[in-house]
Coordinates of C-alpha atoms and ligand atoms in Angstrom, one line a residue:
M367 CA 59.3 123.5 123.6
T368 CA 61.3 123.3 120.7
G369 CA 61.0 127.2 119.4
K370 CA 62.1 127.9 115.9
L371 CA 64.4 124.8 115.8
D372 CA 62.7 122.1 113.8
Q373 CA 61.5 124.6 111.4
W374 CA 65.2 125.9 111.0
I375 CA 66.4 122.0 110.4
D376 CA 63.6 121.9 107.7
E377 CA 64.9 124.7 106.1
L378 CA 68.5 124.4 106.1
G379 CA 68.3 120.7 105.3
T380 CA 66.9 122.1 101.5
I381 CA 70.0 123.9 100.9
G382 CA 72.4 121.8 99.1
G383 CA 69.7 118.9 99.9
H384 CA 67.5 116.3 98.3
G385 CA 65.6 114.4 100.7
S386 CA 67.7 113.6 103.7
T387 CA 70.9 113.9 101.9
V388 CA 72.9 117.4 102.0
N389 CA 75.8 118.3 100.1
R390 CA 77.6 121.5 101.1
F391 CA 81.4 121.9 100.7
A392 CA 83.5 124.8 101.0
W393 CA 83.6 127.6 98.7
T394 CA 80.5 126.4 96.8
L395 CA 77.2 128.0 96.0
E396 CA 75.5 125.5 98.4
L397 CA 77.4 126.3 101.3
H398 CA 77.4 129.8 100.4
A399 CA 73.4 130.0 100.5
A400 CA 73.6 128.2 103.8
N401 CA 75.8 130.8 104.9
E402 CA 73.6 133.6 103.8
W403 CA 70.6 131.8 105.4
L404 CA 72.3 131.8 108.4
L405 CA 73.2 135.6 108.3
K406 CA 69.6 136.4 107.8
R407 CA 68.6 134.6 111.0
L408 CA 71.2 136.3 113.1
L409 CA 70.4 139.8 111.8
E410 CA 66.9 139.0 112.7
L411 CA 67.9 138.2 116.2
G412 CA 69.3 141.5 116.5
L413 CA 73.1 140.4 116.1
S414 CA 75.6 141.8 114.0
A415 CA 77.2 139.3 111.6
E416 CA 79.7 138.7 108.9
I417 CA 81.3 136.2 107.0
D418 CA 85.0 136.5 107.5
A419 CA 87.7 136.0 104.9
A420 CA 88.1 132.4 106.0
G421 CA 84.5 131.8 105.1
N422 CA 83.6 131.4 108.8
V423 CA 80.0 133.0 109.2
I424 CA 80.4 135.0 112.9
G425 CA 77.3 136.5 114.9
R426 CA 77.9 138.8 117.7
W427 CA 75.8 139.8 120.5
Q428 CA 78.1 142.5 121.5
A429 CA 77.1 143.0 125.2
G430 CA 79.1 143.7 128.6
A431 CA 82.6 143.4 128.3
G432 CA 85.7 141.2 128.3
P433 CA 86.3 138.1 126.2
A434 CA 83.2 136.7 124.3
V435 CA 81.6 133.3 124.9
L436 CA 81.6 131.5 121.6
V437 CA 79.3 128.7 120.6
G438 CA 78.9 127.1 117.5
S439 CA 79.6 124.1 114.9
H440 CA 79.7 123.8 111.3
L441 CA 77.5 123.8 108.0
D442 CA 79.5 121.8 105.5
T443 CA 79.1 118.2 105.1
V444 CA 80.7 115.1 103.8
P445 CA 79.7 113.9 100.4
D446 CA 76.3 112.4 100.8
G447 CA 76.1 113.5 104.5
G448 CA 73.0 114.3 106.4
R449 CA 71.2 117.0 108.1
F450 CA 72.5 117.2 111.2
D451 CA 76.0 116.8 111.5
G452 CA 77.5 120.2 112.5
A453 CA 74.1 122.0 111.3
L454 CA 72.3 120.7 114.4
G455 CA 75.1 122.6 116.8
V456 CA 74.8 125.6 114.7
L457 CA 71.3 125.9 114.7
S458 CA 71.2 124.7 118.7
A459 CA 73.2 127.7 119.4
L460 CA 71.0 130.1 117.5
E461 CA 67.7 128.8 119.1
A462 CA 69.6 129.3 122.6
I463 CA 70.6 132.7 121.8
R464 CA 66.7 133.3 120.6
R465 CA 65.7 132.2 123.9
L466 CA 68.1 134.1 125.6
R467 CA 67.0 137.3 123.7
A468 CA 63.6 136.6 124.5
E469 CA 64.2 136.2 128.1
G470 CA 65.5 139.8 128.0
V471 CA 68.6 138.4 129.4
Q472 CA 71.2 141.2 130.0
P473 CA 74.6 139.7 129.3
Q474 CA 77.8 140.9 131.2
R475 CA 80.3 139.9 128.5
P476 CA 79.6 139.2 124.8
L477 CA 77.9 136.1 123.2
W478 CA 79.3 135.1 119.6
I479 CA 77.9 132.2 117.4
A480 CA 80.2 130.8 114.6
A481 CA 79.5 128.3 111.8
F482 CA 83.0 127.3 111.0
N483 CA 83.9 126.7 107.0
D484 CA 85.0 123.6 105.9
E485 CA 84.9 121.5 109.4
E486 CA 85.0 118.2 107.0
G487 CA 87.4 119.2 104.5
A488 CA 85.4 117.3 101.9
R489 CA 86.4 119.2 98.8
F490 CA 90.1 119.9 99.4
D491 CA 91.0 117.6 102.5
T492 CA 91.5 121.2 104.1
S493 CA 89.9 119.5 107.5
M494 CA 88.8 122.4 110.1
F495 CA 90.1 125.0 107.6
G496 CA 87.5 127.8 109.0
S497 CA 88.2 127.0 113.0
T498 CA 92.1 127.1 112.1
A499 CA 92.2 130.2 110.5
F500 CA 89.9 131.9 113.3
V501 CA 92.5 131.0 115.8
G502 CA 95.5 132.2 113.8
D503 CA 97.3 129.2 112.5
D504 CA 99.0 129.7 109.2
L505 CA 97.1 127.9 106.1
S506 CA 99.5 129.2 103.4
H507 CA 100.7 125.5 102.8
L508 CA 97.0 124.6 101.3
A509 CA 97.6 127.3 98.5
D510 CA 98.4 124.1 96.1
R511 CA 95.3 122.0 97.1
V512 CA 93.0 121.0 94.5
D513 CA 89.5 119.4 94.1
A514 CA 88.5 116.8 92.3
D515 CA 88.2 118.5 89.3
G516 CA 92.0 119.7 89.1
L517 CA 90.5 123.3 90.6
R518 CA 93.0 125.1 93.2
L519 CA 91.8 126.2 96.4
P520 CA 92.6 130.2 96.0
D521 CA 90.9 129.9 92.7
A522 CA 87.8 128.4 94.2
M523 CA 87.8 131.1 96.8
R524 CA 87.9 133.7 94.2
Q525 CA 85.2 132.2 92.3
L526 CA 83.2 133.1 95.6
G527 CA 84.6 136.5 96.1
S528 CA 87.3 135.3 98.7
D529 CA 90.7 135.9 98.4
F530 CA 93.3 133.4 99.9
T531 CA 95.8 135.8 100.5
Q532 CA 93.5 137.4 103.3
V533 CA 92.7 134.4 105.3
A534 CA 94.9 135.5 108.3
T535 CA 92.6 138.5 108.8
A536 CA 90.0 136.0 110.1
K537 CA 91.9 135.4 113.4
G538 CA 89.3 136.3 116.5
I539 CA 90.3 134.1 119.2
D540 CA 91.8 137.2 121.1
Q541 CA 88.6 138.4 121.8
V542 CA 87.1 134.9 122.7
G543 CA 87.4 133.4 126.3
C544 CA 85.8 130.2 125.9
F545 CA 84.0 128.0 123.3
L546 CA 81.1 125.7 123.6
E547 CA 79.8 123.2 120.8
L548 CA 76.7 120.9 120.9
H549 CA 76.9 118.1 118.4
I550 CA 75.4 114.7 117.3
E551 CA 77.0 111.7 119.1
Q552 CA 77.9 109.9 115.9
G553 CA 77.7 106.5 117.7
A554 CA 75.3 104.4 119.2
R555 CA 76.7 104.5 122.9
M556 CA 74.0 107.2 123.9
Q557 CA 71.4 105.2 122.6
D558 CA 72.6 102.0 123.4
Q559 CA 73.0 103.3 127.4
G560 CA 69.4 105.3 127.4
L561 CA 71.2 108.7 127.9
D562 CA 69.5 112.0 126.9
T563 CA 73.0 114.0 126.7
A564 CA 76.7 113.6 127.2
V565 CA 79.4 115.3 128.3
V566 CA 82.5 115.3 126.1
T567 CA 86.0 114.3 127.8
T568 CA 88.4 114.2 125.1
I569 CA 88.7 114.3 121.3
V570 CA 90.2 111.9 119.4
G571 CA 93.6 112.5 117.3
I572 CA 93.1 112.4 113.8
K573 CA 95.7 112.2 110.6
G574 CA 95.0 112.3 107.3
Y575 CA 97.1 111.2 104.0
R576 CA 97.2 111.1 100.3
V577 CA 98.9 108.4 98.6
V578 CA 99.9 107.8 95.3
L579 CA 101.2 104.5 94.2
R580 CA 102.7 104.5 90.6
G581 CA 103.4 100.7 88.6
Q582 CA 102.8 100.0 85.0
T583 CA 99.8 100.3 83.0
N584 CA 99.7 97.4 80.6
H585 CA 97.3 94.5 78.8
A586 CA 94.9 92.6 81.2
G587 CA 95.1 89.4 79.8
T588 CA 98.8 89.2 78.1
T589 CA 100.9 90.4 81.1
V590 CA 101.9 87.4 83.2
M591 CA 100.5 87.5 86.4
G592 CA 103.9 86.9 88.5
Q593 CA 105.4 90.2 86.3
R594 CA 102.7 92.8 87.2
R595 CA 103.4 96.5 88.7
D596 CA 99.5 96.6 89.7
A597 CA 99.1 99.8 92.1
L598 CA 95.6 98.8 92.7
I599 CA 97.1 95.3 94.4
G600 CA 99.5 97.6 96.3
A601 CA 96.9 100.0 97.8
S602 CA 94.5 97.0 98.6
R603 CA 97.7 95.7 100.9
V604 CA 97.8 99.2 102.2
I605 CA 94.0 99.4 103.0
L606 CA 94.0 95.6 104.4
A607 CA 97.4 96.3 106.5
L608 CA 96.4 99.5 108.2
R609 CA 92.6 97.4 109.0
D610 CA 94.6 94.8 110.5
A611 CA 97.0 97.0 112.6
A612 CA 94.1 99.2 114.0
L613 CA 92.1 95.8 115.0
A614 CA 95.2 94.7 116.6
S615 CA 95.8 97.7 118.4
G616 CA 92.2 98.1 119.7
E617 CA 92.7 101.7 120.1
V618 CA 93.4 102.9 116.5
T619 CA 90.4 103.2 113.8
A620 CA 91.7 103.5 110.0
N621 CA 89.5 104.1 107.0
V622 CA 90.2 104.6 103.0
G623 CA 87.0 106.3 101.8
R624 CA 88.2 107.4 98.6
V625 CA 90.2 105.9 95.7
E626 CA 90.9 106.6 92.3
V627 CA 92.1 104.2 89.8
R628 CA 93.7 105.1 86.8
P629 CA 93.4 104.6 83.7
G630 CA 90.3 102.9 85.1
G631 CA 89.7 100.0 82.0
T632 CA 88.4 97.0 82.9
N633 CA 90.5 95.1 80.5
V634 CA 93.8 97.2 81.8
V635 CA 96.2 96.8 84.8
P636 CA 95.8 99.9 87.1
G637 CA 99.3 101.5 86.7
E638 CA 98.0 104.4 89.2
V639 CA 96.2 104.5 92.4
E640 CA 95.6 107.6 94.3
F641 CA 93.8 107.1 97.7
Y642 CA 93.1 108.9 100.9
I643 CA 94.1 107.6 104.3
D644 CA 91.9 108.7 107.6
I645 CA 93.7 107.2 111.0
R646 CA 93.0 108.0 114.6
T647 CA 93.5 107.5 118.1
A648 CA 92.7 108.8 121.4
K649 CA 95.6 108.2 123.1
P650 CA 98.9 110.8 122.6
E651 CA 101.4 108.3 122.7
T652 CA 100.0 106.4 120.0
Y653 CA 99.2 109.2 118.0
A654 CA 103.2 109.7 117.8
T655 CA 103.3 106.6 116.1
L656 CA 100.8 106.8 113.3
D657 CA 103.1 108.6 110.7
H658 CA 105.6 105.6 111.4
L659 CA 102.7 103.2 111.0
V660 CA 101.3 104.5 107.6
R661 CA 104.5 105.2 106.2
G662 CA 105.9 101.7 107.2
T663 CA 102.9 100.3 105.6
V664 CA 103.2 102.0 102.5
V665 CA 106.8 101.3 101.9
A666 CA 106.0 97.5 102.6
A667 CA 103.3 97.5 99.8
A668 CA 105.0 99.5 97.5
S669 CA 108.2 97.3 97.7
L670 CA 106.5 94.1 97.3
E671 CA 104.3 94.8 94.3
G672 CA 107.5 96.8 92.8
L673 CA 105.8 100.5 93.0
T674 CA 106.9 103.8 93.7
F675 CA 104.8 106.2 95.8
E676 CA 104.1 109.8 97.2
L677 CA 102.8 109.9 100.8
I678 CA 101.7 113.4 101.6
P679 CA 100.2 114.5 104.9
T680 CA 97.0 116.1 104.1
Y681 CA 95.7 117.2 107.9
E682 CA 96.5 116.4 111.5
H683 CA 94.3 117.1 114.8
A684 CA 96.1 116.1 118.1
P685 CA 94.1 114.5 120.8
I686 CA 93.0 116.8 123.5
P687 CA 91.1 116.8 126.4
M688 CA 88.3 119.1 127.2
D689 CA 87.9 121.8 129.7
E690 CA 87.7 120.5 133.3
R691 CA 85.3 123.4 134.6
L692 CA 83.2 123.5 131.8
Q693 CA 82.6 120.2 131.8
Q694 CA 81.4 120.1 135.4
I695 CA 79.4 123.2 134.6
L696 CA 77.9 121.5 131.7
G697 CA 77.2 118.0 133.7
A698 CA 75.8 120.2 136.8
E699 CA 73.3 121.7 134.0
M700 CA 72.4 118.3 132.9
A701 CA 71.5 116.9 136.4
A702 CA 69.6 120.1 137.3
H703 CA 67.3 119.5 134.3
G704 CA 67.1 115.8 135.6
L705 CA 68.5 114.1 132.5
R706 CA 70.2 111.0 132.3
W707 CA 73.8 111.8 131.1
A708 CA 77.2 110.2 131.1
P709 CA 81.0 111.7 130.1
L710 CA 81.6 110.2 126.8
S711 CA 84.7 110.5 124.6
S712 CA 84.4 111.8 121.2
G713 CA 85.6 109.4 118.0
A714 CA 85.1 112.3 115.7
G715 CA 87.0 115.4 114.9
H716 CA 85.5 118.7 115.9
D717 CA 86.1 122.4 115.4
A718 CA 86.4 122.3 119.1
Q719 CA 89.6 120.6 119.3
V720 CA 91.2 123.5 117.4
L721 CA 89.6 126.2 119.5
A722 CA 90.8 123.8 122.6
Q723 CA 94.4 124.7 121.8
H724 CA 94.0 127.9 122.6
V725 CA 90.4 128.6 125.0
P726 CA 88.7 126.6 127.6
T727 CA 86.7 124.6 125.6
A728 CA 83.6 121.8 126.0
M729 CA 81.2 120.1 124.0
L730 CA 77.9 118.5 124.7
F731 CA 76.4 115.6 122.8
V732 CA 72.8 114.3 121.7
P733 CA 71.8 111.0 120.7
S734 CA 72.4 109.4 117.1
Q735 CA 69.7 107.0 116.0
D736 CA 71.1 103.8 115.4
G737 CA 74.7 105.5 115.8
I738 CA 74.6 106.4 112.1
S739 CA 76.5 109.7 110.5
H740 CA 78.2 110.9 107.8
A741 CA 75.4 109.5 105.9
P742 CA 71.6 110.5 104.9
A743 CA 70.4 108.4 107.7
E744 CA 71.9 110.4 110.7
Y745 CA 68.9 111.2 112.5
T746 CA 68.2 112.8 116.0
P747 CA 64.3 113.2 116.7
P748 CA 62.9 116.2 118.0
E749 CA 62.5 114.8 121.4
Q750 CA 66.2 114.3 122.0
R751 CA 67.2 117.9 120.5
E752 CA 65.5 119.3 123.3
P753 CA 67.4 118.6 126.3
G754 CA 70.6 119.5 124.5
V755 CA 69.3 122.8 123.4
S756 CA 67.8 123.4 127.2
V757 CA 71.2 122.6 128.6
L758 CA 73.1 124.9 126.1
T759 CA 70.8 127.6 127.0
G760 CA 71.3 127.3 130.4
V761 CA 75.3 127.1 130.5
L762 CA 75.4 130.2 128.2
R763 CA 72.8 132.2 130.4
Q764 CA 75.5 131.4 133.3
L765 CA 78.6 132.1 131.3
I766 CA 77.2 135.5 130.2
C767 CA 75.5 136.5 133.2
E768 CA 78.9 136.3 135.2
P769 CA 82.6 137.7 134.5
A770 CA 84.8 135.7 132.6
D771 CA 86.7 132.8 134.6
T772 CA 90.4 133.7 135.4
A773 CA 91.0 130.3 133.5
E774 CA 89.9 131.9 130.4
R775 CA 93.5 133.1 128.7
P776 CA 92.1 134.1 125.2
D777 CA 95.9 135.0 124.3
G778 CA 97.3 131.7 125.7
R779 CA 97.8 128.7 123.8
R780 CA 96.9 125.6 126.2
A781 CA 98.5 122.7 124.7
A782 CA 101.7 122.5 122.4
A783 CA 100.4 121.3 119.1
D784 CA 102.7 119.5 116.5
D785 CA 101.8 121.5 113.6
S786 CA 104.8 120.5 111.3
I787 CA 104.1 118.8 108.0
V788 CA 106.1 116.3 107.0
R789 CA 106.5 114.9 103.5
F790 CA 107.4 111.3 103.0
S791 CA 109.2 110.0 99.6
E792 CA 111.3 107.0 98.6
N793 CA 114.2 108.8 99.9
D794 CA 113.3 108.3 103.2
L795 CA 113.5 104.7 103.1
Ligands
LIG2252 C1 84.4 115.0 111.4 O1 83.4 114.8 111.1 C2 85.6 113.9 111.3 O2 85.4 113.3 112.6 O3 86.1 113.7 110.3
LIG2253 MN1 81.3 115.3 110.5
LIG2254 MN1 80.7 117.4 112.7

């Protein structure tokens, strides 16, 4: 039984989509249309639903009493992303709620669903914007973020009828007891091990940086090779050095996926390069060293090539374990369904790691075909979606049919998060 899920995947995939390629970014008409589509589905199911001040779609099955069980994921994508990252989690949650209502389940507590805005941060490097607002963390430092066209975040929000100064009103965590997120694995471990589902144990820590290197724009043919201040050579040194450091550590991934070379002439020495670093590790002690590694690498490359630099942190999400009790509930449900399952860590970031700072949180994975994601080829066939939806439905049924566990302390911060924003410049040398 797949219920409505397959139809919904096809419908949603056409919003901002061409074939299997999907582009839905924060504060764009495409994501807005996807949010409106979801609002309609939620209202059809009989839930109350709204888009909050941070652009999150929140649906409420307001039954029983006590803190809500929250389930969901995100509808935004990376540039030229696929149909499944985030969307499968939202639509599986929708399908689970549809099944529970069709069964006539009488919840003892509220069941809410969220499609968090801007999990990917593709447009403004504002990763997990919506879930961060939902938990009540301050986002005012993002007011000067601009997109690739130079449009400021508050202006992009205004164009879609939202007000940056009101984002704090999206805080909803105080009424939530726990959070569950279904997601595609985004790796090939499940396929390799023949798993149907997996219980996530921990989520990787992530740091993002924007780097600008500046040298001297000059003539490609007349400038002596030994006397160039070529910003692209400096960026290349940083990219290779981070790759080598990550390889040597064995527990770090480093990625540069966006580079802008200025002025961009074939016969011009590049005077300025702007690029973006994403660096990750699951180990808290290594996570604490990433700023030092990145800064040291940029300083060394700039110095070797005679460049000046700006190094600006753009996002950071600490590594965090998932809740033990919810992991056990998920594993027991998978076993009860006779599924092949295993505990697995997540190398991808998720809204769950933001929620997990505040309430007991857990995730389950379904397989990603050939381990591909963040690409149009990301795919999970229908027969691999259903086990995840069945488990999610069963766990939600269990959670809403009993009073909240005493471990759920919606107002408590579960782990100390280091949310300081540090700016580095040449003065730090
Ligand atoms: C989100 O998909 C991330 O891991 O960056
Ligand atoms: Mn993603
Ligand atoms: Mn995702």
